Amino acid sequence: MPIFVSMKSIGSFVVTKDQIDRHGERVIPTGAVNAKPGASIPLLYNHIRATMWNDSKSVPPGKWEFVSSTASELVFEGFVTEKSEFGRDLYDAVEEGRIDSCSIRFRPLKWSDDPKDKLKGQRGYTITEYELLEISLVD
């Protein structure tokens, strides 16, 4: 695993599971085409790049490194920068348990609406292949 200068680990997170999400869809954990050893995905907070709504020049406060992908879950380890107040604040919030979840933003590449690909109660598509665009810490 790479070592990031001035970046601090916030630990490993299950970023998606093989279950129905709040939108009624199912995202297959092994379907992320860019989830592989050496992969790095931007870490954001609540899917917002900036620390302020009108701050279009802000950079991501961290990044995620791929850990593992199984039929049941996709796992990444998060790192935040210690060089910004925002990165330090996110580290503290995770460390203190104020933030303990994450959410993925992705670009779907392949999906199915076939009932045989759905779990009981699933209303939406089954996303079988996708590109991760970012993973956000969420509250």
CSV table of N, CA and C in Angstrom, one decimal:
chain,number,residue,atom,x,y,z
A,1,MET,N,0.8,-1.2,0.0
A,1,MET,CA,0.0,0.0,0.0
A,1,MET,C,0.9,1.2,0.0
A,2,PRO,N,0.6,2.2,-0.8
A,2,PRO,CA,1.4,3.4,-0.9
A,2,PRO,C,1.3,4.2,0.4
A,3,ILE,N,2.4,4.9,0.6
A,3,ILE,CA,2.5,5.8,1.8
A,3,ILE,C,2.3,7.3,1.3
A,4,PHE,N,1.4,8.0,1.9
A,4,PHE,CA,1.1,9.4,1.4
A,4,PHE,C,1.7,10.3,2.4
A,5,VAL,N,2.6,11.2,2.0
A,5,VAL,CA,3.1,12.2,2.8
A,5,VAL,C,2.0,13.2,3.2
A,6,SER,N,2.0,13.5,4.5
A,6,SER,CA,1.0,14.4,5.1
A,6,SER,C,-0.4,13.9,5.0
A,7,MET,N,-0.6,12.6,4.7
A,7,MET,CA,-2.0,12.1,4.7
A,7,MET,C,-2.1,11.1,5.8
A,8,LYS,N,-3.3,11.1,6.5
A,8,LYS,CA,-3.5,10.3,7.6
A,8,LYS,C,-4.7,9.3,7.3
A,9,SER,N,-4.6,8.1,7.7
A,9,SER,CA,-5.6,7.1,7.4
A,9,SER,C,-6.8,7.3,8.4
A,10,ILE,N,-8.0,7.2,7.8
A,10,ILE,CA,-9.2,7.2,8.6
A,10,ILE,C,-9.8,5.8,8.7
A,11,GLY,N,-9.1,4.9,8.2
A,11,GLY,CA,-9.5,3.5,8.3
A,11,GLY,C,-10.2,3.0,7.0
A,12,SER,N,-10.6,1.7,7.1
A,12,SER,CA,-11.2,1.1,6.0
A,12,SER,C,-12.8,1.2,6.1
A,13,PHE,N,-13.4,1.4,5.0
A,13,PHE,CA,-14.9,1.5,5.0
A,13,PHE,C,-15.4,0.6,3.9
A,14,VAL,N,-16.6,0.0,4.2
A,14,VAL,CA,-17.3,-0.7,3.2
A,14,VAL,C,-18.1,0.4,2.4
A,15,VAL,N,-17.7,0.6,1.1
A,15,VAL,CA,-18.3,1.7,0.4
A,15,VAL,C,-19.6,1.3,-0.3
A,16,THR,N,-19.8,0.0,-0.6
A,16,THR,CA,-21.1,-0.5,-1.1
A,16,THR,C,-21.2,-2.0,-0.8
A,17,LYS,N,-22.4,-2.4,-0.6
A,17,LYS,CA,-22.8,-3.8,-0.3
A,17,LYS,C,-23.7,-4.3,-1.3
A,18,ASP,N,-23.8,-5.6,-1.4
A,18,ASP,CA,-24.8,-6.2,-2.3
A,18,ASP,C,-26.2,-6.2,-1.7
A,19,GLN,N,-26.8,-5.1,-1.7
A,19,GLN,CA,-28.1,-4.9,-1.1
A,19,GLN,C,-28.9,-3.8,-1.8
A,20,ILE,N,-30.1,-3.7,-1.6
A,20,ILE,CA,-30.9,-2.6,-2.2
A,20,ILE,C,-30.6,-1.3,-1.5
A,21,ASP,N,-30.3,-0.2,-2.3
A,21,ASP,CA,-29.9,1.0,-1.7
A,21,ASP,C,-31.2,1.9,-1.5
A,22,ARG,N,-31.0,3.1,-1.0
A,22,ARG,CA,-32.1,4.0,-0.7
A,22,ARG,C,-32.9,4.4,-1.9
A,23,HIS,N,-32.3,4.3,-3.1
A,23,HIS,CA,-33.0,4.6,-4.3
A,23,HIS,C,-33.7,3.4,-4.9
A,24,GLY,N,-33.7,2.3,-4.3
A,24,GLY,CA,-34.3,1.1,-4.8
A,24,GLY,C,-33.5,0.3,-5.8
A,25,GLU,N,-32.2,0.7,-5.9
A,25,GLU,CA,-31.3,0.0,-6.9
A,25,GLU,C,-30.4,-0.9,-6.1
A,26,ARG,N,-29.6,-1.6,-6.9
A,26,ARG,CA,-28.6,-2.5,-6.3
A,26,ARG,C,-27.3,-2.3,-7.1
A,27,VAL,N,-26.2,-2.0,-6.4
A,27,VAL,CA,-25.0,-1.8,-7.1
A,27,VAL,C,-24.1,-3.0,-6.7
A,28,ILE,N,-23.7,-3.7,-7.7
A,28,ILE,CA,-22.9,-5.0,-7.5
A,28,ILE,C,-21.5,-4.6,-7.1
A,29,PRO,N,-21.0,-5.0,-5.9
A,29,PRO,CA,-19.7,-4.6,-5.4
A,29,PRO,C,-18.5,-4.9,-6.4
A,30,THR,N,-18.6,-6.0,-7.1
A,30,THR,CA,-17.5,-6.4,-8.0
A,30,THR,C,-17.6,-5.7,-9.3
A,31,GLY,N,-18.6,-4.8,-9.5
A,31,GLY,CA,-18.8,-4.2,-10.8
A,31,GLY,C,-18.0,-2.9,-11.0
A,32,ALA,N,-17.3,-2.4,-10.0
A,32,ALA,CA,-16.5,-1.2,-10.2
A,32,ALA,C,-15.3,-1.5,-11.0
A,33,VAL,N,-15.3,-0.9,-12.2
A,33,VAL,CA,-14.1,-1.2,-13.2
A,33,VAL,C,-12.8,-0.6,-12.7
A,34,ASN,N,-12.9,0.4,-11.9
A,34,ASN,CA,-11.6,1.1,-11.5
A,34,ASN,C,-11.3,0.7,-10.0
A,35,ALA,N,-11.9,-0.3,-9.5
A,35,ALA,CA,-11.6,-0.8,-8.1
A,35,ALA,C,-10.6,-1.9,-8.2
A,36,LYS,N,-9.4,-1.6,-8.2
A,36,LYS,CA,-8.3,-2.7,-8.3
A,36,LYS,C,-7.1,-2.2,-7.6
A,37,PRO,N,-6.1,-3.1,-7.3
A,37,PRO,CA,-4.9,-2.7,-6.6
A,37,PRO,C,-4.3,-1.5,-7.3
A,38,GLY,N,-3.9,-0.5,-6.4
A,38,GLY,CA,-3.3,0.7,-6.9
A,38,GLY,C,-4.3,1.8,-7.2
A,39,ALA,N,-5.6,1.5,-7.2
A,39,ALA,CA,-6.6,2.5,-7.6
A,39,ALA,C,-6.8,3.5,-6.5
A,40,SER,N,-6.9,4.7,-6.9
A,40,SER,CA,-7.1,5.9,-6.0
A,40,SER,C,-8.3,6.7,-6.5
A,41,ILE,N,-9.3,6.9,-5.5
A,41,ILE,CA,-10.5,7.6,-5.8
A,41,ILE,C,-10.6,8.9,-4.9
A,42,PRO,N,-11.0,10.0,-5.5
A,42,PRO,CA,-11.1,11.2,-4.6
A,42,PRO,C,-12.1,11.0,-3.4
A,43,LEU,N,-11.7,11.5,-2.3
A,43,LEU,CA,-12.5,11.5,-1.1
A,43,LEU,C,-13.1,12.9,-0.9
A,44,LEU,N,-14.4,13.0,-0.8
A,44,LEU,CA,-15.1,14.2,-0.6
A,44,LEU,C,-16.0,14.1,0.6
A,45,TYR,N,-16.6,15.2,1.0
A,45,TYR,CA,-17.5,15.2,2.1
A,45,TYR,C,-18.9,15.5,1.6
A,46,ASN,N,-19.9,14.6,1.8
A,46,ASN,CA,-21.3,14.8,1.4
A,46,ASN,C,-21.4,15.1,-0.1
A,47,HIS,N,-20.5,14.5,-0.9
A,47,HIS,CA,-20.5,14.7,-2.4
A,47,HIS,C,-20.2,16.1,-2.8
A,48,ILE,N,-19.6,16.9,-2.0
A,48,ILE,CA,-19.3,18.3,-2.3
A,48,ILE,C,-17.7,18.4,-2.3
A,49,ARG,N,-17.2,18.9,-3.4
A,49,ARG,CA,-15.7,19.1,-3.4
A,49,ARG,C,-15.3,20.3,-2.6
A,50,ALA,N,-16.1,21.3,-2.5
A,50,ALA,CA,-15.7,22.5,-1.8
A,50,ALA,C,-16.1,22.5,-0.3
A,51,THR,N,-15.4,23.3,0.4
A,51,THR,CA,-15.7,23.5,1.8
A,51,THR,C,-16.8,24.5,2.0
A,52,MET,N,-17.0,25.3,1.0
A,52,MET,CA,-18.1,26.3,0.9
A,52,MET,C,-18.8,26.1,-0.4
A,53,TRP,N,-20.1,26.4,-0.4
A,53,TRP,CA,-20.9,26.2,-1.6
A,53,TRP,C,-20.4,27.0,-2.8
A,54,ASN,N,-19.9,28.2,-2.5
A,54,ASN,CA,-19.4,29.0,-3.6
A,54,ASN,C,-17.9,28.9,-3.9
A,55,ASP,N,-17.3,27.9,-3.3
A,55,ASP,CA,-15.8,27.8,-3.5
A,55,ASP,C,-15.6,26.8,-4.6
A,56,SER,N,-15.4,27.2,-5.8
A,56,SER,CA,-15.2,26.3,-6.9
A,56,SER,C,-13.7,25.9,-7.1
A,57,LYS,N,-12.8,26.5,-6.3
A,57,LYS,CA,-11.4,26.1,-6.5
A,57,LYS,C,-10.9,25.2,-5.4
A,58,SER,N,-11.7,24.7,-4.6
A,58,SER,CA,-11.3,23.8,-3.5
A,58,SER,C,-10.9,22.4,-4.1
A,59,VAL,N,-9.9,21.8,-3.5
A,59,VAL,CA,-9.5,20.5,-3.9
A,59,VAL,C,-10.0,19.4,-2.9
A,60,PRO,N,-10.1,18.2,-3.3
A,60,PRO,CA,-10.5,17.1,-2.4
A,60,PRO,C,-9.7,17.1,-1.2
A,61,PRO,N,-10.3,16.8,0.0
A,61,PRO,CA,-9.5,16.8,1.2
A,61,PRO,C,-8.8,15.5,1.5
A,62,GLY,N,-9.0,14.5,0.5
A,62,GLY,CA,-8.3,13.2,0.7
A,62,GLY,C,-8.5,12.3,-0.5
A,63,LYS,N,-8.2,11.0,-0.3
A,63,LYS,CA,-8.4,10.0,-1.3
A,63,LYS,C,-8.6,8.7,-0.7
A,64,TRP,N,-9.2,7.8,-1.5
A,64,TRP,CA,-9.5,6.4,-1.1
A,64,TRP,C,-8.5,5.5,-1.9
A,65,GLU,N,-8.0,4.5,-1.2
A,65,GLU,CA,-7.2,3.4,-1.8
A,65,GLU,C,-8.0,2.1,-1.8
A,66,PHE,N,-8.0,1.4,-2.9
A,66,PHE,CA,-8.7,0.1,-3.0
A,66,PHE,C,-8.1,-0.9,-1.9
A,67,VAL,N,-9.0,-1.6,-1.3
A,67,VAL,CA,-8.6,-2.7,-0.3
A,67,VAL,C,-9.0,-4.0,-0.9
A,68,SER,N,-10.3,-4.2,-1.1
A,68,SER,CA,-10.8,-5.5,-1.6
A,68,SER,C,-12.2,-5.4,-2.2
A,69,SER,N,-12.6,-6.4,-3.0
A,69,SER,CA,-13.9,-6.4,-3.6
A,69,SER,C,-14.3,-7.9,-3.6
A,70,THR,N,-15.5,-8.1,-3.0
A,70,THR,CA,-16.0,-9.5,-3.0
A,70,THR,C,-17.5,-9.4,-3.5
A,71,ALA,N,-18.1,-10.5,-3.6
A,71,ALA,CA,-19.5,-10.5,-4.1
A,71,ALA,C,-20.4,-9.8,-3.1
A,72,SER,N,-20.0,-9.6,-1.8
A,72,SER,CA,-20.9,-9.0,-0.8
A,72,SER,C,-20.5,-7.6,-0.5
A,73,GLU,N,-19.2,-7.1,-0.7
A,73,GLU,CA,-18.9,-5.8,-0.3
A,73,GLU,C,-17.6,-5.3,-1.0
A,74,LEU,N,-17.6,-3.9,-1.2
A,74,LEU,CA,-16.4,-3.3,-1.8
A,74,LEU,C,-15.8,-2.4,-0.7
A,75,VAL,N,-14.5,-2.6,-0.4
A,75,VAL,CA,-13.8,-1.9,0.7
A,75,VAL,C,-12.7,-1.0,0.2
A,76,PHE,N,-12.6,0.2,0.7
A,76,PHE,CA,-11.5,1.2,0.4
A,76,PHE,C,-11.1,1.7,1.8
A,77,GLU,N,-9.8,2.1,1.8
A,77,GLU,CA,-9.2,2.8,3.0
A,77,GLU,C,-9.1,4.3,2.6
A,78,GLY,N,-9.6,5.1,3.6
A,78,GLY,CA,-9.6,6.5,3.3
A,78,GLY,C,-8.4,7.2,3.9
A,79,PHE,N,-7.9,8.3,3.3
A,79,PHE,CA,-6.8,9.1,3.7
A,79,PHE,C,-7.2,10.5,3.6
A,80,VAL,N,-6.9,11.3,4.6
A,80,VAL,CA,-7.2,12.8,4.5
A,80,VAL,C,-5.9,13.5,4.8
A,81,THR,N,-5.8,14.7,4.2
A,81,THR,CA,-4.6,15.5,4.3
A,81,THR,C,-4.6,16.2,5.7
A,82,GLU,N,-3.4,16.3,6.2
A,82,GLU,CA,-3.2,17.0,7.5
A,82,GLU,C,-2.8,18.4,7.2
A,83,LYS,N,-2.7,18.8,5.9
A,83,LYS,CA,-2.2,20.1,5.6
A,83,LYS,C,-3.4,21.1,5.5
A,84,SER,N,-4.6,20.7,5.6
A,84,SER,CA,-5.7,21.6,5.5
A,84,SER,C,-6.6,21.4,6.8
A,85,GLU,N,-7.2,22.5,7.2
A,85,GLU,CA,-8.1,22.5,8.3
A,85,GLU,C,-9.3,21.5,8.0
A,86,PHE,N,-9.8,21.5,6.8
A,86,PHE,CA,-10.9,20.7,6.4
A,86,PHE,C,-10.5,19.2,6.6
A,87,GLY,N,-9.3,18.8,6.1
A,87,GLY,CA,-8.8,17.4,6.3
A,87,GLY,C,-8.7,17.0,7.7
A,88,ARG,N,-8.1,17.9,8.5
A,88,ARG,CA,-8.0,17.6,10.0
A,88,ARG,C,-9.4,17.5,10.6
A,89,ASP,N,-10.3,18.4,10.2
A,89,ASP,CA,-11.7,18.3,10.8
A,89,ASP,C,-12.4,17.0,10.4
A,90,LEU,N,-12.2,16.5,9.2
A,90,LEU,CA,-12.8,15.3,8.8
A,90,LEU,C,-12.1,14.1,9.5
A,91,TYR,N,-10.8,14.1,9.7
A,91,TYR,CA,-10.2,13.1,10.5
A,91,TYR,C,-10.8,13.1,11.9
A,92,ASP,N,-10.9,14.2,12.6
A,92,ASP,CA,-11.4,14.3,13.9
A,92,ASP,C,-12.8,13.7,14.0
A,93,ALA,N,-13.7,14.1,13.0
A,93,ALA,CA,-15.1,13.7,13.0
A,93,ALA,C,-15.2,12.1,12.9
A,94,VAL,N,-14.3,11.5,12.0
A,94,VAL,CA,-14.3,10.1,11.9
A,94,VAL,C,-13.8,9.4,13.2
A,95,GLU,N,-12.7,10.0,13.7
A,95,GLU,CA,-12.0,9.4,14.9
A,95,GLU,C,-13.0,9.5,16.1
A,96,GLU,N,-13.8,10.5,16.2
A,96,GLU,CA,-14.7,10.7,17.3
A,96,GLU,C,-16.1,10.0,17.1
A,97,GLY,N,-16.3,9.4,15.9
A,97,GLY,CA,-17.5,8.7,15.6
A,97,GLY,C,-18.6,9.6,15.1
A,98,ARG,N,-18.4,10.8,14.9
A,98,ARG,CA,-19.4,11.7,14.4
A,98,ARG,C,-19.7,11.5,12.9
A,99,ILE,N,-18.8,10.9,12.2
A,99,ILE,CA,-19.0,10.5,10.8
A,99,ILE,C,-18.5,9.0,10.7
A,100,ASP,N,-19.4,8.1,10.3
A,100,ASP,CA,-19.1,6.7,10.2
A,100,ASP,C,-19.6,6.0,8.9
A,101,SER,N,-20.0,6.8,8.0
A,101,SER,CA,-20.6,6.3,6.8
A,101,SER,C,-20.0,6.9,5.5
A,102,CYS,N,-20.2,6.3,4.4
A,102,CYS,CA,-19.8,6.8,3.1
A,102,CYS,C,-20.8,6.5,2.0
A,103,SER,N,-20.6,7.2,0.9
A,103,SER,CA,-21.6,7.0,-0.2
A,103,SER,C,-20.7,7.2,-1.5
A,104,ILE,N,-21.1,6.4,-2.5
A,104,ILE,CA,-20.4,6.4,-3.7
A,104,ILE,C,-21.1,7.2,-4.8
A,105,ARG,N,-20.4,7.9,-5.7
A,105,ARG,CA,-20.9,8.5,-6.9
A,105,ARG,C,-20.3,7.8,-8.0
A,106,PHE,N,-21.0,7.3,-9.0
A,106,PHE,CA,-20.5,6.5,-10.0
A,106,PHE,C,-21.2,6.8,-11.4
A,107,ARG,N,-20.5,6.4,-12.4
A,107,ARG,CA,-21.1,6.5,-13.8
A,107,ARG,C,-21.4,5.0,-14.2
A,108,PRO,N,-22.7,4.7,-14.3
A,108,PRO,CA,-23.1,3.4,-14.7
A,108,PRO,C,-22.7,3.0,-16.1
A,109,LEU,N,-22.1,1.9,-16.3
A,109,LEU,CA,-21.7,1.4,-17.7
A,109,LEU,C,-22.6,0.3,-18.2
A,110,LYS,N,-23.0,-0.6,-17.3
A,110,LYS,CA,-24.0,-1.7,-17.6
A,110,LYS,C,-24.9,-1.9,-16.5
A,111,TRP,N,-26.2,-2.2,-16.8
A,111,TRP,CA,-27.2,-2.4,-15.8
A,111,TRP,C,-28.3,-3.3,-16.3
A,112,SER,N,-29.1,-3.8,-15.4
A,112,SER,CA,-30.2,-4.8,-15.8
A,112,SER,C,-31.4,-4.4,-15.1
A,113,ASP,N,-32.5,-4.6,-15.8
A,113,ASP,CA,-33.9,-4.4,-15.2
A,113,ASP,C,-34.6,-5.7,-15.2
A,114,ASP,N,-33.9,-6.8,-15.5
A,114,ASP,CA,-34.4,-8.1,-15.5
A,114,ASP,C,-34.8,-8.6,-14.1
A,115,PRO,N,-36.0,-9.1,-13.9
A,115,PRO,CA,-36.4,-9.5,-12.6
A,115,PRO,C,-35.4,-10.6,-12.0
A,116,LYS,N,-34.8,-11.4,-12.8
A,116,LYS,CA,-33.9,-12.4,-12.3
A,116,LYS,C,-32.6,-11.8,-11.7
A,117,ASP,N,-32.3,-10.6,-12.0
A,117,ASP,CA,-31.2,-9.9,-11.4
A,117,ASP,C,-31.5,-9.0,-10.2
A,118,LYS,N,-32.7,-9.1,-9.8
A,118,LYS,CA,-33.2,-8.2,-8.7
A,118,LYS,C,-33.4,-9.0,-7.4
A,119,LEU,N,-33.2,-8.4,-6.3
A,119,LEU,CA,-33.4,-8.9,-5.0
A,119,LEU,C,-34.9,-8.7,-4.6
A,120,LYS,N,-35.4,-9.4,-3.7
A,120,LYS,CA,-36.8,-9.3,-3.3
A,120,LYS,C,-37.1,-7.9,-2.8
A,121,GLY,N,-38.1,-7.2,-3.4
A,121,GLY,CA,-38.4,-5.8,-3.0
A,121,GLY,C,-37.7,-4.7,-3.8
A,122,GLN,N,-36.8,-5.1,-4.7
A,122,GLN,CA,-36.0,-4.2,-5.4
A,122,GLN,C,-36.9,-3.6,-6.5
A,123,ARG,N,-36.9,-2.2,-6.6
A,123,ARG,CA,-37.7,-1.5,-7.6
A,123,ARG,C,-36.9,-1.0,-8.8
A,124,GLY,N,-35.6,-0.7,-8.5
A,124,GLY,CA,-34.8,-0.1,-9.5
A,124,GLY,C,-33.9,-1.1,-10.2
A,125,TYR,N,-33.0,-0.5,-11.0
A,125,TYR,CA,-32.0,-1.3,-11.8
A,125,TYR,C,-31.0,-2.0,-10.9
A,126,THR,N,-30.4,-3.0,-11.4
A,126,THR,CA,-29.2,-3.7,-10.8
A,126,THR,C,-28.0,-3.1,-11.7
A,127,ILE,N,-27.1,-2.4,-11.0
A,127,ILE,CA,-26.0,-1.8,-11.7
A,127,ILE,C,-24.9,-2.8,-11.6
A,128,THR,N,-24.5,-3.4,-12.8
A,128,THR,CA,-23.6,-4.5,-12.9
A,128,THR,C,-22.2,-4.1,-13.2
A,129,GLU,N,-22.0,-2.9,-13.8
A,129,GLU,CA,-20.7,-2.4,-14.1
A,129,GLU,C,-20.7,-0.9,-14.1
A,130,TYR,N,-19.7,-0.3,-13.4
A,130,TYR,CA,-19.7,1.2,-13.2
A,130,TYR,C,-18.3,1.7,-13.0
A,131,GLU,N,-18.1,3.0,-13.2
A,131,GLU,CA,-16.9,3.7,-12.9
A,131,GLU,C,-17.1,4.5,-11.6
A,132,LEU,N,-16.3,4.3,-10.6
A,132,LEU,CA,-16.4,5.1,-9.4
A,132,LEU,C,-15.8,6.5,-9.7
A,133,LEU,N,-16.6,7.6,-9.4
A,133,LEU,CA,-16.1,8.9,-9.6
A,133,LEU,C,-15.6,9.6,-8.4
A,134,GLU,N,-16.2,9.3,-7.3
A,134,GLU,CA,-15.7,9.7,-5.9
A,134,GLU,C,-16.4,8.9,-4.9
A,135,ILE,N,-15.9,8.9,-3.7
A,135,ILE,CA,-16.5,8.3,-2.5
A,135,ILE,C,-16.5,9.4,-1.5
A,136,SER,N,-17.7,9.6,-0.9
A,136,SER,CA,-17.8,10.7,0.1
A,136,SER,C,-18.0,10.2,1.5
A,137,LEU,N,-17.4,10.8,2.4
A,137,LEU,CA,-17.8,10.6,3.8
A,137,LEU,C,-19.1,11.4,4.0
A,138,VAL,N,-20.1,10.7,4.6
A,138,VAL,CA,-21.4,11.4,4.8
A,138,VAL,C,-21.9,11.3,6.2
A,139,ASP,N,-22.7,12.2,6.6
A,139,ASP,CA,-23.2,12.2,8.0
A,139,ASP,C,-24.7,11.9,7.9
